[in-house]
mmCIF file of C-alpha atoms and ligand atoms in Angstrom:
data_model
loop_
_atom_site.group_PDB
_atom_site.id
_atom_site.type_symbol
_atom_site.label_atom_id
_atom_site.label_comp_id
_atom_site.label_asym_id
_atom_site.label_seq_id
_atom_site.Cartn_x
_atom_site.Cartn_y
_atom_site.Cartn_z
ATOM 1 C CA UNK C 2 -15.274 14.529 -8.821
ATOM 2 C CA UNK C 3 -12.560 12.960 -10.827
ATOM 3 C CA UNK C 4 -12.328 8.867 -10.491
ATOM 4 C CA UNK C 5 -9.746 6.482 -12.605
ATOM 5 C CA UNK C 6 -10.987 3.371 -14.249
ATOM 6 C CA UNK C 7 -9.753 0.821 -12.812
ATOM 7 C CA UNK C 8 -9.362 -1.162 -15.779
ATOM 8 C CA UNK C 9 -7.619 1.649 -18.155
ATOM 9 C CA UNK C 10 -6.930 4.161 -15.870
ATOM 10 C CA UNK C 11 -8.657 6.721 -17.934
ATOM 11 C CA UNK C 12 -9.730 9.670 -15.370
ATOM 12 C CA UNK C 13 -13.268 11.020 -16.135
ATOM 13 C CA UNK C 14 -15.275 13.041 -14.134
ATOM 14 C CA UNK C 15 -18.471 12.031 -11.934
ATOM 15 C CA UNK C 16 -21.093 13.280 -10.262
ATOM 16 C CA UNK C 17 -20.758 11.902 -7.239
ATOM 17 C CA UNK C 18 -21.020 8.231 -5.335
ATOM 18 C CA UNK C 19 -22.289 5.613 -7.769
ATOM 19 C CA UNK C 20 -21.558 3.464 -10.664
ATOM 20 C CA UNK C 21 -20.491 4.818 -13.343
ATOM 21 C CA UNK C 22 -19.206 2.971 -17.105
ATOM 22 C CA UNK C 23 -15.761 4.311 -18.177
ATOM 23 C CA UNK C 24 -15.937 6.078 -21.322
ATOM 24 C CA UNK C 25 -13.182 4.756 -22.681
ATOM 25 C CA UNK C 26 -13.394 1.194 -21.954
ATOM 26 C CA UNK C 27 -17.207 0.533 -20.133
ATOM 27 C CA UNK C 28 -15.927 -1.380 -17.327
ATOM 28 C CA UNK C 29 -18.187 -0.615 -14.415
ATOM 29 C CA UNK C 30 -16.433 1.670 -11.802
ATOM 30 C CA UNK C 31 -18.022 1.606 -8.085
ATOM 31 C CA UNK C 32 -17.532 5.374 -6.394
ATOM 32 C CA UNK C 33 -18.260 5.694 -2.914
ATOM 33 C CA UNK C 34 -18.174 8.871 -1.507
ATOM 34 C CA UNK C 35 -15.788 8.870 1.022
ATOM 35 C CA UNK C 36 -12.852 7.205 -1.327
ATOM 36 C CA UNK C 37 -11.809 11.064 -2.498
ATOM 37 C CA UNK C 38 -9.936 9.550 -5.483
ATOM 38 C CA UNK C 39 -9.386 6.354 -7.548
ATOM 39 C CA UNK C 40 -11.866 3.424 -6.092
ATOM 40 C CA UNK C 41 -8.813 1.174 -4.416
ATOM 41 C CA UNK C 42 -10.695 -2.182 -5.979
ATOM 42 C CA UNK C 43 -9.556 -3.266 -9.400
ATOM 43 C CA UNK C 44 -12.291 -4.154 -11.640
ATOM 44 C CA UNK C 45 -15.455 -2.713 -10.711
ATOM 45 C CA UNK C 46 -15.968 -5.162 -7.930
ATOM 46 C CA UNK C 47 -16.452 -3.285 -4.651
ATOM 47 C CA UNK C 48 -14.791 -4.277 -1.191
ATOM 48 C CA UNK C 49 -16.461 -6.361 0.714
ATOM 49 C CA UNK C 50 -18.793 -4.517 3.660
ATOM 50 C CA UNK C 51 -18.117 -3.747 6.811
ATOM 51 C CA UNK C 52 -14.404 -3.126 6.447
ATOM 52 C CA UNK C 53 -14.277 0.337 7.990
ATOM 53 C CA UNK C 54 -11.695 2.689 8.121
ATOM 54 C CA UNK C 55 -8.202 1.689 6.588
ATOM 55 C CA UNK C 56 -6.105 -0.994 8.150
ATOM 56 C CA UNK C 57 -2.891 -0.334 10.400
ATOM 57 C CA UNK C 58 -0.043 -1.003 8.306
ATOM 58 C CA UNK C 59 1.638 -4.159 8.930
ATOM 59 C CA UNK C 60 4.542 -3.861 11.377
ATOM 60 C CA UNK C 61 7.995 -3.458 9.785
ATOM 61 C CA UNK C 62 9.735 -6.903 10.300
ATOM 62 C CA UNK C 63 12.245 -7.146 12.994
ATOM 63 C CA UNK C 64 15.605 -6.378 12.360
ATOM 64 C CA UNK C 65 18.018 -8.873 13.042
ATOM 65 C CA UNK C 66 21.248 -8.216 13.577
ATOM 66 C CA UNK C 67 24.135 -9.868 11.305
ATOM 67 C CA UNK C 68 24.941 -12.690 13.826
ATOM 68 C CA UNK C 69 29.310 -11.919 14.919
ATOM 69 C CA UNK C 70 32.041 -14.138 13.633
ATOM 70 C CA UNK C 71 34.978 -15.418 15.127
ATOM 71 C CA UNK C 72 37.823 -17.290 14.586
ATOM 72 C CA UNK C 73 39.158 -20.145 16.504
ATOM 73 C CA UNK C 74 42.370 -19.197 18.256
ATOM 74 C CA UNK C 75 43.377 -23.005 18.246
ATOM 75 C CA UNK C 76 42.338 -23.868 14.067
ATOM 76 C CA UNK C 77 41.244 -20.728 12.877
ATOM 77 C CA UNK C 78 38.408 -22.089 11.670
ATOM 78 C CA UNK C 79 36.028 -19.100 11.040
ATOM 79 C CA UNK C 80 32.205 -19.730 12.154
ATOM 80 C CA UNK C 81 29.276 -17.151 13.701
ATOM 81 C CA UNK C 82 28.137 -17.287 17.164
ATOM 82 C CA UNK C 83 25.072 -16.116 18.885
ATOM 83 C CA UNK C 84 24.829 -14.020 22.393
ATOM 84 C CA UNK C 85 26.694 -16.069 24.366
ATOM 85 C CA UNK C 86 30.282 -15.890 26.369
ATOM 86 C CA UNK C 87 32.143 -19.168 24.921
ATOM 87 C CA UNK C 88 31.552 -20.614 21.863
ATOM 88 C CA UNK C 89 32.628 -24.352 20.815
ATOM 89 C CA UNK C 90 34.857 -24.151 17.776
ATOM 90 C CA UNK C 91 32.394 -26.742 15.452
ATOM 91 C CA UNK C 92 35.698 -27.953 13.714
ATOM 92 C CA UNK C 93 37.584 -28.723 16.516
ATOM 93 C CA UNK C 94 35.440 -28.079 19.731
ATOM 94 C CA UNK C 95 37.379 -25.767 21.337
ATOM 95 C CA UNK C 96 36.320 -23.481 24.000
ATOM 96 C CA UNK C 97 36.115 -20.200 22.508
ATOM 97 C CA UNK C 98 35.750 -16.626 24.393
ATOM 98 C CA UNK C 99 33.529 -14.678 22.258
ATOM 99 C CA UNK C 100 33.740 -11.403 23.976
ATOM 100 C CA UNK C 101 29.971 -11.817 23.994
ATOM 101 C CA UNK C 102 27.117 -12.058 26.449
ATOM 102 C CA UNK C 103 27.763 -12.008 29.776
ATOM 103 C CA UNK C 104 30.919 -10.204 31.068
ATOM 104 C CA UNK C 105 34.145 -11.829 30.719
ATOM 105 C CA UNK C 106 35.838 -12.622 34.372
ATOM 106 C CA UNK C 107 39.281 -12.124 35.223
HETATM 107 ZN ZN1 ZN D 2 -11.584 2.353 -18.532
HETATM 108 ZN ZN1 ZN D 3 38.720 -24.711 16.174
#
C-alpha cells in the first residue's frame, strides 16, 4: 500500500500496518491498517488510543440573520431593531412601528 510521509510528503510504498522510515527523509511513519491512505498524524506520532471511528463534524454555526433597519419617521435617525413590533428611536425615543413581530393592529 502506498502511505505519504508526513514530514515530506514523499509517497512510498509499504507492506502493510507498521512503522516504516521514509526514504527520503527517515522520519518514522506509523501505518495502521485501517487508515487506507496518508496516516492523518503529522510527525510519526500516532493518535492517541481509543479514539474510534471518525468524529461527527462539528455543526455548521447558526446563521443569523442581518438584524432590519429602520428609520425614525420623527428624526430619521437610522438604527437596527430586533423581532419586536415598536422600536424606541435611541436618538430621540420615539415610538417606532417596525412592521415586525407580532401583527400590527388596526
Ligand atoms: Zn519523508
Ligand atoms: Zn428618532
Amino acid at each position: 500500500m502506498m502511505v505519504r510521509c508526513g514530514a515530506c510528503r514523499n509517497q512510498f510504498e509499504v507492506p502493510g500496518a507498521g512503522r516504516f522510515a521514509c526514504p527520503v527523509c527517515g522520519s518514522v511513519n506509523v501505518v495502521r491498517e485501517s487508515a487506507g491512505t496518508a496516516p492523518p498524524n503529522m510527525g510519526g506520532y500516532p493518535t492517541a488510543p481509543g479514539v474510534a471511528g471518525t468524529p461527527a463534524p462539528p455543526p455548521p454555526p447558526p446563521v443569523t440573520a442581518p438584524l432590519p433597519r429602520i428609520e425614525c419617521p420623527e428624526c430619521s435617525f437610522s438604527f437596527l431593531v430586533g423581532d419586536i413590533a415598536v422600536a424606541t428611536c435611541p436618538n430621540c425615543g420615539a415610538q417606532v412601528r417596525t412592521g415586525l413581530g407580532s401583527p400590527e393592529e388596526e
